């Protein structure tokens, strides 16, 4: 059994019956003064998973993987959980004495329960999969929760609180029930349920598990349901065209809109008497008055206690340094000096006195690698990436609030991970394939507001997805240019590559060329002609390349246009590679098709490089080393391969002044390897040390 004790100032306030208006901010702040060896970062934007207490006076919430307690009027929040885990999804017991929550470590997902009077958390149940929304039975005898095993598999379970087996309540394959709310007597449950790109509302009887459909809205998505404890008010959010509308229904009255704002991965919690709701929107909190329909911000300060960090001062001596600025040339026996996490000098000679020294004799120092196609969906995946020398990632598709929280957590050292440059959600049409991480839009009139909202929430780029209509794509690209956001695209179905280039796109993800070279009847049009290898052994992209000549005139014209317009290619080549272990899942014909298709894709990548198209090495979840080695096998020079995973990444993002090369003023992110990747790209696997912002985070 896991048993952990936390410092808990909130328990004292609750036990004393302190109200939000009288709880002294100074008391909370002084109680949380960081002990020796720690530091405090004050977070003012980062709220997720709000949960109102039964008396409506407190908000439990997660902030960068820790739980906090906040007076409903806002102000200073009190940290409830500490330690190395990632804590989220708080749920109050009906008597307000306990909070159940999801606790994640690199190896475990578990439901925990905190006793607010004692500050002790105990393990309720370890689970196999990720945890979503959690709720207590009104009698406190059971916990209901969502268990997710993928973006198409999220279902409702119930668990006896004091022991016994869990029972799965919903289980249809490729469907998701991400949010739910119990009726006051727990005889039914209000939930969203959907397949792929949307969800509708249902009420399901818990004895028979028979659902009653409330909505049928294929062009929009309904989510984040809530139900007041008195049973009178139900709430949910409707997403359509990049706009979120908070809906409320009281008794038998017609549903009404109570708040409208741009897309923001919103989450709702409603007061027990249905007087007001608290909305998390773009990691900020708002109070929505249900009678008057007004929304007011709930400002907060969350002092987050973290371990102390080194200053980021370092001298690396005797290194063979590839700076990334001069082709394949290296500086022999070089010294790189770092202060405050930034490079201050690159020279041959003795380092300044007082700097910690890392002797790199016989080793090669490179800029930290960048995975240009890494979907960063979980808090602890960064450790594996950093261990391989990846110090930055370009995330081309993620749930935006989660992505921004992971970005902040890595930056502050809450967890170890690379610097994240995030696109936020995939911008797609309704019915898209990735409901966890997309935003649907079909009317170009809404494009500008969506782009501005995404930028305000902190994205570094945008990504267009393959069902997007050409007119919408053009509108998004026009506003992205005004906002200074680079755009990549996984497109080619409804919008051709040439149409996107003419509209100003700056990059393509994967090797997609359908509309440009294939007749309409040969193109994938929707979910029945899938690219997902979990649902179809031979993805359409592989089958299509059987019919494409990478050396032909059509491909030459396309690549020439890409090079002339500065459009980069993130090919994710190795995700399409098949090997001996794949034979069992293919027919003889399909295996031959897939093998030949991969060979043609490799030739296309080599030709793209030869014609001057910027390559961006990315994996879509695979190995960056394998991706770079695949480029070498295709005939691309090693120095250019390294540039595709360093220099080009920064240049495409417009961040050459931040990272990507080894020059004074840039972030001190380095990979130190045994051997010389300029001669043998496989030497990039021989990690000796990884330095992130001047701190040695990996040493082998």
XYZ file of C-alpha atoms in Angstrom:
700
model
C 0.000 0.000 0.000
C 1.195 3.505 -0.854
C 0.934 5.863 2.094
C 2.195 9.407 1.875
C 2.053 12.348 4.249
C 1.894 15.900 2.877
C 2.289 19.274 4.548
C -1.260 20.554 4.492
C -2.176 24.049 5.602
C -5.603 23.790 3.965
C -6.729 21.130 6.451
C -6.249 23.581 9.305
C -8.317 26.209 7.540
C -11.112 23.768 6.687
C -11.220 22.244 10.145
C -11.438 25.683 11.692
C -14.341 26.563 9.452
C -12.507 29.486 7.909
C -14.375 31.172 5.096
C -12.717 32.300 1.876
C -13.138 35.923 2.901
C -11.486 35.511 6.312
C -8.732 32.959 5.611
C -5.608 35.133 5.866
C -3.468 35.080 2.770
C -0.421 35.737 4.932
C -1.121 32.587 6.966
C -1.229 30.413 3.850
C 1.856 32.032 2.403
C 3.948 31.756 5.571
C 2.865 28.167 6.135
C 4.165 27.303 2.666
C 7.562 28.987 2.919
C 9.965 26.741 1.099
C 12.243 24.741 3.402
C 15.981 24.567 2.812
C 16.895 22.923 -0.470
C 13.689 23.951 -2.196
C 12.363 26.912 -4.129
C 8.915 28.341 -4.763
C 7.459 29.216 -8.153
C 4.218 31.205 -8.034
C 1.819 30.056 -10.771
C -0.951 32.397 -11.883
C -2.077 30.461 -14.931
C -2.232 26.689 -14.967
C -5.544 25.641 -13.396
C -7.151 22.422 -14.589
C -9.725 19.932 -13.263
C -11.705 22.311 -11.007
C -13.949 20.618 -8.433
C -16.252 22.568 -6.114
C -16.529 21.464 -2.495
C -19.979 20.287 -1.304
C -20.571 23.613 0.473
C -19.505 25.587 -2.610
C -16.760 27.518 -0.796
C -13.609 25.844 -2.100
C -12.175 24.799 -5.436
C -9.853 21.831 -5.610
C -7.769 21.981 -8.779
C -4.616 20.642 -10.374
C -1.756 22.972 -11.276
C 1.257 21.485 -13.090
C 0.661 18.055 -11.632
C -0.016 19.063 -8.024
C -3.329 19.557 -6.236
C -4.230 22.920 -4.731
C -7.113 24.243 -2.668
C -8.466 27.696 -3.540
C -11.197 29.837 -1.970
C -14.044 30.143 -4.457
C -13.481 33.890 -4.624
C -9.876 33.421 -5.639
C -6.649 34.541 -4.009
C -3.826 32.449 -2.587
C -4.101 28.720 -3.180
C -2.676 26.108 -0.828
C -0.669 23.171 -2.168
C -2.086 19.811 -1.111
C 0.232 17.263 -2.747
C 3.979 17.150 -3.190
C 6.450 14.549 -4.366
C 7.495 13.139 -7.714
C 4.065 12.057 -8.968
C 1.674 13.894 -11.286
C -1.617 14.515 -9.468
C -4.858 15.626 -11.110
C -8.643 15.031 -11.372
C -9.621 15.869 -7.755
C -13.083 14.784 -6.535
C -14.698 15.729 -3.204
C -16.415 13.227 -0.944
C -20.044 14.180 -0.160
C -19.113 15.227 3.397
C -16.137 17.288 2.232
C -13.643 15.334 4.340
C -11.797 13.509 1.541
C -10.478 14.216 -1.911
C -9.929 11.358 -4.336
C -7.544 12.005 -7.201
C -5.513 10.471 -10.015
C -1.841 9.885 -9.240
C 0.598 9.072 -12.025
C 4.243 8.023 -11.856
C 6.480 6.797 -14.688
C 5.346 3.248 -13.930
C 1.934 3.490 -12.266
C -1.513 5.027 -12.494
C -3.524 4.948 -9.294
C -6.570 6.368 -7.556
C -5.524 7.976 -4.274
C -7.617 9.400 -1.458
C -6.531 12.225 0.831
C -7.953 12.736 4.314
C -8.107 16.521 4.594
C -8.091 16.415 8.392
C -4.847 14.459 8.655
C -3.101 15.294 5.393
C -2.520 11.595 4.658
C -3.094 10.073 1.233
C -3.643 6.338 0.789
C -3.876 4.113 -2.233
C -7.377 3.129 -3.316
C -6.591 1.214 -6.505
C -3.845 0.908 -9.105
C -5.264 0.788 -12.624
C -4.052 -0.227 -16.072
C -4.512 2.907 -18.147
C -4.924 6.624 -17.621
C -7.482 8.104 -15.268
C -10.047 10.674 -16.247
C -12.929 12.174 -14.304
C -13.564 10.744 -10.785
C -16.701 11.071 -8.660
C -17.953 9.710 -5.324
C -21.234 7.852 -4.913
C -23.578 10.060 -2.842
C -23.268 7.542 0.026
C -19.452 7.582 -0.252
C -19.540 3.799 -0.629
C -18.124 3.766 -4.159
C -15.937 5.687 -6.540
C -16.865 6.079 -10.203
C -14.095 6.897 -12.671
C -13.139 7.036 -16.334
C -10.342 4.723 -17.418
C -8.643 5.629 -20.690
C -6.608 3.218 -22.774
C -6.279 5.427 -25.826
C -8.093 8.239 -27.537
C -10.776 5.844 -28.841
C -11.121 3.884 -25.607
C -12.269 5.760 -22.497
C -14.940 4.105 -20.382
C -16.819 4.380 -17.109
C -16.064 2.116 -14.127
C -17.340 1.822 -10.554
C -15.247 0.695 -7.590
C -16.215 -0.158 -3.970
C -14.322 2.358 -1.877
C -13.304 -0.085 0.848
C -12.319 -3.025 -1.318
C -13.682 -5.354 -3.961
C -13.524 -5.601 -7.693
C -14.059 -2.774 -10.146
C -16.934 -3.092 -12.591
C -16.814 -1.696 -16.105
C -20.062 0.043 -17.065
C -19.409 1.114 -20.667
C -17.120 -0.720 -23.046
C -17.978 -0.331 -26.729
C -14.813 -0.522 -28.816
C -13.583 2.762 -30.324
C -15.980 4.861 -28.217
C -15.177 7.263 -25.426
C -17.012 8.509 -22.357
C -14.634 11.163 -21.053
C -16.915 12.939 -18.613
C -19.923 11.938 -16.537
C -22.020 13.093 -13.597
C -24.067 11.019 -11.186
C -27.677 11.802 -10.338
C -28.337 12.732 -6.669
C -29.501 9.181 -5.900
C -26.893 7.575 -8.159
C -29.576 5.663 -10.018
C -28.480 7.159 -13.335
C -25.501 8.861 -14.890
C -25.332 11.834 -17.247
C -22.502 11.314 -19.733
C -21.001 12.165 -23.077
C -20.317 9.327 -25.449
C -18.835 9.436 -28.918
C -16.881 7.724 -31.635
C -13.881 9.433 -33.243
C -14.471 13.141 -33.769
C -17.484 13.993 -31.616
C -19.718 13.060 -28.710
C -23.400 13.294 -27.813
C -25.235 13.397 -24.491
C -26.966 10.472 -22.793
C -28.569 9.577 -19.481
C -27.914 5.954 -18.579
C -29.736 3.955 -15.923
C -27.173 2.312 -13.652
C -29.236 -0.793 -12.930
C -29.969 -1.767 -16.544
C -27.143 0.238 -18.190
C -29.711 1.278 -20.785
C -28.921 4.715 -22.260
C -31.393 7.368 -23.323
C -30.003 9.632 -26.035
C -30.439 13.363 -25.432
C -28.669 14.824 -28.484
C -27.618 13.822 -31.981
C -25.270 16.462 -33.351
C -22.742 15.139 -35.910
C -21.289 18.576 -36.712
C -20.487 19.494 -33.123
C -19.044 18.017 -29.953
C -20.694 17.974 -26.521
C -18.478 17.416 -23.506
C -17.555 18.192 -19.863
C -20.910 17.357 -18.320
C -21.928 18.332 -14.767
C -24.983 17.777 -12.556
C -25.848 19.759 -9.439
C -26.214 17.759 -6.228
C -29.844 18.836 -5.848
C -30.554 17.216 -9.220
C -32.154 20.304 -10.754
C -29.388 21.613 -13.019
C -27.385 19.837 -15.682
C -24.572 21.549 -17.570
C -22.300 20.755 -20.490
C -20.224 22.431 -23.179
C -20.886 22.466 -26.917
C -17.926 22.873 -29.260
C -18.493 23.924 -32.852
C -16.348 25.880 -35.316
C -13.693 26.573 -32.698
C -16.229 28.152 -30.330
C -17.283 26.695 -26.959
C -20.741 27.367 -25.543
C -21.512 26.547 -21.899
C -25.049 25.196 -21.663
C -27.323 24.845 -18.637
C -30.682 23.123 -18.218
C -32.771 23.490 -15.067
C -35.576 21.022 -14.521
C -37.719 20.517 -17.620
C -36.866 23.927 -19.083
C -35.132 24.171 -22.435
C -31.322 24.224 -22.408
C -29.866 27.718 -22.544
C -26.456 29.156 -23.356
C -24.855 30.852 -20.348
C -21.357 31.601 -21.654
C -19.641 31.658 -25.072
C -15.910 31.903 -25.754
C -13.263 30.522 -28.159
C -11.907 26.980 -27.856
C -9.883 26.337 -24.705
C -10.058 22.668 -23.535
C -12.707 23.704 -21.011
C -13.804 21.868 -17.861
C -16.890 22.500 -15.730
C -17.925 22.026 -12.117
C -21.293 23.181 -10.765
C -22.395 24.338 -7.327
C -24.518 21.798 -5.446
C -27.568 24.071 -5.488
C -27.124 25.066 -9.124
C -26.434 28.730 -8.367
C -23.133 29.052 -10.197
C -20.476 27.084 -12.022
C -16.702 27.261 -12.116
C -15.119 26.985 -15.544
C -11.491 26.205 -16.351
C -10.768 27.813 -19.715
C -7.263 28.084 -21.115
C -5.935 27.202 -17.618
C -7.708 30.210 -16.103
C -10.748 30.043 -13.812
C -14.091 31.811 -14.194
C -17.243 31.936 -12.080
C -20.430 31.770 -14.128
C -23.592 33.039 -12.441
C -26.375 30.814 -13.780
C -29.203 33.204 -13.014
C -27.687 36.290 -14.604
C -25.464 34.572 -17.140
C -22.416 36.626 -16.198
C -18.851 35.289 -16.074
C -16.137 36.760 -13.861
C -12.462 35.749 -13.593
C -11.281 33.967 -10.447
C -7.675 35.148 -10.043
C -5.309 32.927 -8.099
C -1.720 32.575 -6.995
C -0.492 29.010 -6.538
C 2.909 28.855 -4.779
C 4.445 25.636 -6.076
C 7.204 24.102 -3.928
C 9.997 22.588 -6.046
C 13.482 21.192 -5.455
C 16.304 23.703 -5.759
C 18.193 23.748 -9.068
C 21.832 24.342 -9.923
C 22.714 27.674 -11.505
C 23.466 26.291 -14.957
C 27.159 27.210 -14.908
C 29.543 24.819 -16.683
C 32.733 24.576 -18.728
C 33.100 21.722 -21.229
C 36.738 21.226 -22.160
C 38.816 19.252 -24.679
C 35.765 18.597 -26.864
C 35.391 18.023 -30.571
C 32.630 20.621 -31.132
C 30.214 20.653 -34.060
C 28.543 24.034 -33.705
C 26.064 23.537 -36.550
C 27.121 26.817 -38.138
C 29.833 25.684 -40.572
C 28.846 22.613 -42.577
C 30.624 19.490 -41.384
C 33.568 21.304 -39.813
C 34.379 20.803 -36.138
C 36.511 22.634 -33.579
C 39.069 20.302 -32.072
C 40.103 20.562 -28.405
C 37.517 23.274 -27.840
C 36.106 24.794 -24.661
C 32.468 25.844 -24.281
C 31.640 28.067 -21.304
C 28.142 28.420 -19.896
C 26.713 30.777 -17.285
C 23.122 30.915 -16.140
C 22.140 28.285 -18.677
C 23.414 30.321 -21.660
C 26.528 29.882 -23.787
C 29.022 32.699 -23.151
C 32.168 31.561 -25.023
C 33.274 28.950 -27.562
C 37.064 28.939 -27.869
C 40.276 26.992 -27.629
C 41.894 27.524 -24.276
C 41.525 27.395 -20.509
C 38.048 28.062 -19.090
C 37.322 30.869 -16.706
C 38.159 30.037 -13.100
C 35.312 28.955 -10.855
C 33.240 27.114 -13.437
C 32.509 23.406 -12.871
C 34.399 21.457 -15.547
C 33.285 18.526 -17.694
C 36.239 16.975 -19.511
C 35.079 15.839 -22.965
C 38.382 14.514 -24.302
C 37.810 12.100 -27.168
C 34.108 12.982 -27.431
C 31.958 15.048 -29.788
C 29.755 17.877 -28.528
C 26.621 18.614 -30.565
C 23.674 20.950 -30.091
C 20.892 19.137 -28.263
C 18.732 17.157 -30.667
C 15.178 18.120 -31.607
C 12.394 15.664 -32.385
C 10.297 17.684 -34.816
C 7.292 15.368 -34.532
C 6.822 14.285 -30.930
C 3.277 14.184 -29.556
C 3.838 15.017 -25.884
C 0.698 13.709 -24.204
C 1.983 12.386 -20.864
C 4.006 14.109 -18.126
C 6.825 11.591 -17.761
C 7.699 10.807 -21.370
C 10.379 13.487 -21.298
C 12.842 11.387 -19.302
C 13.165 8.874 -22.145
C 13.591 11.641 -24.719
C 16.247 13.505 -22.755
C 18.160 10.267 -22.135
C 18.597 10.036 -25.920
C 19.923 13.564 -26.239
C 16.625 15.176 -27.263
C 16.508 18.522 -25.472
C 13.660 20.101 -27.471
C 10.569 18.823 -29.242
C 8.107 20.238 -31.718
C 4.721 18.844 -30.696
C 2.412 18.955 -33.745
C -0.846 18.029 -31.998
C -1.900 17.885 -28.346
C -4.731 18.837 -26.002
C -3.839 22.480 -25.515
C -4.170 22.981 -21.740
C -2.375 19.723 -21.007
C 0.335 20.650 -23.509
C 0.862 24.085 -21.969
C 1.057 22.510 -18.512
C 3.685 20.005 -19.655
C 5.561 22.870 -21.312
C 5.575 24.855 -18.053
C 6.390 21.791 -15.944
C 9.453 20.966 -18.054
C 10.601 24.572 -18.096
C 10.358 24.909 -14.309
C 11.832 21.505 -13.539
C 8.687 19.987 -12.065
C 9.605 16.955 -14.182
C 12.594 16.253 -16.392
C 11.877 16.824 -20.036
C 12.772 18.731 -23.196
C 11.702 22.248 -24.063
C 8.311 21.928 -25.762
C 7.221 23.954 -28.777
C 3.562 23.084 -29.134
C 0.954 23.409 -31.871
C -1.867 22.753 -29.452
C -4.783 20.937 -31.121
C -4.952 19.572 -34.634
C -7.125 21.949 -36.651
C -9.487 19.637 -38.520
C -13.010 19.362 -39.882
C -15.819 17.687 -37.885
C -15.519 13.917 -37.748
C -11.739 13.892 -37.394
C -9.725 10.894 -36.290
C -8.179 12.313 -33.119
C -10.876 13.536 -30.720
C -8.501 13.852 -27.760
C -6.363 16.439 -29.496
C -8.323 18.198 -32.227
C -10.523 21.252 -32.665
C -13.133 21.100 -35.423
C -13.938 23.966 -37.774
C -15.889 23.962 -41.042
C -16.734 27.656 -41.533
C -13.826 29.929 -42.571
C -15.519 32.891 -40.879
C -14.466 31.446 -37.498
C -10.842 30.794 -38.412
C -9.315 34.103 -37.313
C -10.856 33.992 -33.836
C -9.654 30.419 -33.367
C -6.082 31.248 -34.363
C -6.006 34.244 -32.026
C -7.371 32.128 -29.162
C -4.735 29.449 -29.688
C -1.966 32.028 -29.725
C -3.273 33.631 -26.533
C -3.099 30.245 -24.821
C 0.574 29.893 -25.725
C 1.024 27.828 -28.901
C 4.253 28.173 -30.867
C 2.928 26.896 -34.197
C -0.244 25.512 -35.783
C -1.020 22.236 -37.514
C -3.683 21.665 -40.164
C -5.171 18.199 -40.433
C -6.275 16.162 -43.382
C -10.075 16.588 -43.451
C -9.843 20.389 -43.410
C -11.640 22.184 -46.235
C -9.386 24.305 -48.529
C -11.303 27.518 -47.784
C -10.903 26.986 -44.043
C -7.230 26.147 -44.503
C -6.682 29.411 -46.388
C -8.444 31.414 -43.669
C -6.384 29.776 -40.913
C -3.134 30.360 -42.809
C -3.970 34.012 -43.442
C -4.564 34.702 -39.756
C -1.533 32.640 -38.716
C 0.637 34.879 -40.892
C -0.831 37.968 -39.214
C -0.150 36.427 -35.795
C 3.385 35.306 -36.632
C 2.686 31.588 -36.165
C 4.353 29.052 -38.478
C 2.035 26.333 -39.797
C 2.664 22.718 -40.697
C 0.121 20.315 -42.140
C -0.786 16.654 -42.262
C -2.991 17.204 -45.285
C -3.573 16.032 -48.840
C -7.130 14.681 -48.732
C -9.433 17.693 -49.073
C -6.693 20.316 -49.342
C -3.872 19.511 -51.733
C -0.252 20.298 -50.966
C -0.117 22.818 -53.798
C -3.236 24.595 -52.499
C -1.660 24.816 -49.042
C 1.642 26.105 -50.459
C -0.190 28.797 -52.416
C -2.008 29.791 -49.211
C 1.277 30.193 -47.303
C 1.891 26.974 -45.380
C 5.485 26.557 -44.127
C 5.741 22.797 -43.652
C 4.318 19.342 -44.200
C 4.250 16.484 -41.728
C 4.564 12.932 -43.080
C 4.862 12.088 -46.771
C 1.375 12.886 -48.082
C 0.760 13.665 -51.750
C -2.697 12.249 -52.593
C -4.591 15.147 -54.140
C -1.525 16.239 -56.070
C -0.851 12.980 -57.946
C -3.812 10.614 -57.513
C -7.293 10.671 -59.074
C -10.154 11.458 -56.731
C -11.431 7.876 -56.566
C -8.005 6.693 -55.338
C -7.857 9.111 -52.392
C -8.848 8.294 -48.807
C -12.023 10.179 -47.924
C -12.882 9.292 -44.345
C -12.804 6.732 -41.565
C -13.555 3.760 -43.844
C -10.257 4.318 -45.697
C -8.001 4.639 -42.722
C -4.344 5.443 -42.187
C -4.384 3.942 -38.687
C -2.410 0.696 -38.608
C -4.322 -0.415 -35.504
C -7.451 -0.553 -37.671
C -5.962 -1.506 -41.057
C -2.700 -3.426 -41.438
C -1.716 -1.677 -44.659
C -2.152 2.068 -44.286
C -3.423 3.875 -47.370
C -0.272 5.957 -47.524
C 1.831 2.844 -48.082
C -0.550 1.465 -50.687
C -0.617 4.784 -52.560
C 3.160 5.010 -52.819
C 3.125 1.783 -54.809
C 1.624 3.890 -57.606
C 3.864 6.974 -57.209
C 7.186 7.536 -58.946
C 9.433 9.536 -56.598
C 11.750 10.365 -59.495
C 8.946 11.456 -61.803
C 8.128 14.880 -63.170
C 5.108 15.414 -60.889
C 7.167 14.867 -57.767
C 9.927 17.039 -59.180
C 7.533 19.909 -59.788
C 6.130 19.607 -56.257
C 9.558 19.524 -54.606
C 10.785 22.411 -56.726
C 7.802 24.463 -55.562
C 8.409 23.513 -51.914
C 12.058 24.533 -52.137
C 11.224 27.842 -53.852
C 8.619 28.742 -51.208
C 10.701 27.558 -48.240
C 8.266 24.779 -47.272
C 9.930 22.221 -44.975
C 9.284 18.480 -44.831
C 8.967 16.417 -41.642
C 8.804 12.991 -43.343
C 8.513 10.659 -40.302
C 9.999 8.081 -42.629
C 10.575 5.236 -40.195
C 6.970 5.000 -38.987
C 6.216 3.576 -42.440
C 9.024 1.029 -42.456
C 8.141 -2.664 -42.313
C 10.398 -5.508 -41.262
C 10.412 -9.219 -40.634
C 8.304 -8.891 -37.500
C 5.516 -7.343 -39.607
C 5.136 -10.290 -41.958
C 2.628 -12.046 -39.706
C 0.106 -9.226 -39.939
C 0.347 -8.731 -43.710
C -0.662 -10.839 -46.664
C 2.085 -11.715 -49.126
C 0.893 -8.987 -51.498
C 0.520 -6.362 -48.764
C 3.984 -7.015 -47.370
C 5.504 -6.615 -50.817
C 3.497 -3.424 -51.353
C 4.534 -1.946 -48.020
C 8.202 -2.823 -48.562
C 8.322 -1.277 -52.029
C 6.381 1.771 -50.810
C 8.965 2.402 -48.107
C 11.771 2.210 -50.646
C 9.993 4.798 -52.790
C 9.432 7.073 -49.786
C 13.141 6.894 -48.962
C 13.995 7.944 -52.506
C 11.500 10.810 -52.242
C 13.155 12.085 -49.035
C 16.602 11.934 -50.672
C 15.294 13.794 -53.725
C 13.644 16.421 -51.519
C 16.984 17.073 -49.850
C 18.847 17.180 -53.155
C 16.371 19.737 -54.505
C 16.823 22.045 -51.518
C 13.782 21.245 -49.366
C 14.506 21.769 -45.664
C 14.264 18.468 -43.774
C 13.025 18.320 -40.184
C 13.795 15.020 -38.475
C 10.755 13.796 -36.557
C 9.410 10.476 -35.374
C 5.689 10.541 -34.524
C 6.534 8.411 -31.507
C 9.423 6.364 -32.867
C 13.184 6.654 -32.423
C 14.965 9.803 -33.577
C 18.175 7.798 -33.964
C 16.409 5.374 -36.299
C 14.957 8.284 -38.269
C 18.367 9.869 -38.741
C 19.879 6.517 -39.684
C 17.119 6.048 -42.264
C 18.137 9.361 -43.857
C 21.737 8.125 -43.985
C 20.593 4.904 -45.637
C 18.734 7.036 -48.196
C 21.998 8.784 -49.093
C 21.758 12.090 -47.189
C 25.099 13.414 -45.797
C 25.542 13.120 -42.032
C 26.078 16.839 -41.426
C 22.768 17.595 -43.151
C 21.070 14.872 -41.115
C 22.325 16.500 -37.910
C 21.089 19.867 -39.181
C 17.632 18.363 -39.705
C 17.543 17.554 -35.980
C 19.118 20.792 -34.686
C 19.663 23.877 -36.838
C 16.662 23.449 -39.125
C 14.283 22.922 -36.201
C 15.164 26.284 -34.657
C 15.121 28.037 -38.016
C 11.659 26.720 -38.939
C 10.257 27.891 -35.604
C 11.948 31.275 -35.954
C 13.944 30.566 -32.788
C 17.514 30.675 -34.139
C 18.348 33.116 -31.344
C 17.333 30.587 -28.696
C 18.704 27.151 -29.599
C 19.810 24.823 -32.390
C 23.501 25.746 -32.662
C 26.436 26.194 -30.288
C 26.960 29.952 -30.246
C 27.234 32.609 -27.521
C 23.864 33.789 -26.241
C 21.962 30.591 -27.030
C 20.477 28.097 -24.614
C 23.131 25.668 -23.395
C 21.473 22.445 -24.570
C 24.076 19.888 -25.638
C 24.535 16.252 -26.508
C 27.968 14.766 -25.763
C 28.673 11.468 -27.504
C 31.463 8.967 -27.798
C 32.619 8.756 -31.379
C 31.834 11.079 -34.265
C 28.292 11.212 -35.781
C 29.666 13.251 -38.688
C 31.463 10.101 -39.826
C 28.956 7.513 -38.593
C 25.471 8.759 -37.729
C 25.007 5.743 -35.475
C 27.458 7.338 -33.020
C 24.659 9.731 -32.022
C 23.329 6.795 -29.987
C 26.515 6.697 -27.851
C 25.325 9.218 -25.293
C 27.998 10.222 -22.792
C 26.163 13.198 -21.292
C 23.148 15.414 -21.916
C 23.261 19.041 -20.783
C 20.045 21.042 -20.479
C 20.397 24.785 -19.867
C 23.899 24.252 -18.548
C 22.927 21.484 -16.125
C 24.133 17.915 -16.619
C 20.894 15.914 -16.572
C 22.207 12.619 -18.010
C 25.674 11.160 -17.548
C 26.678 7.681 -18.694
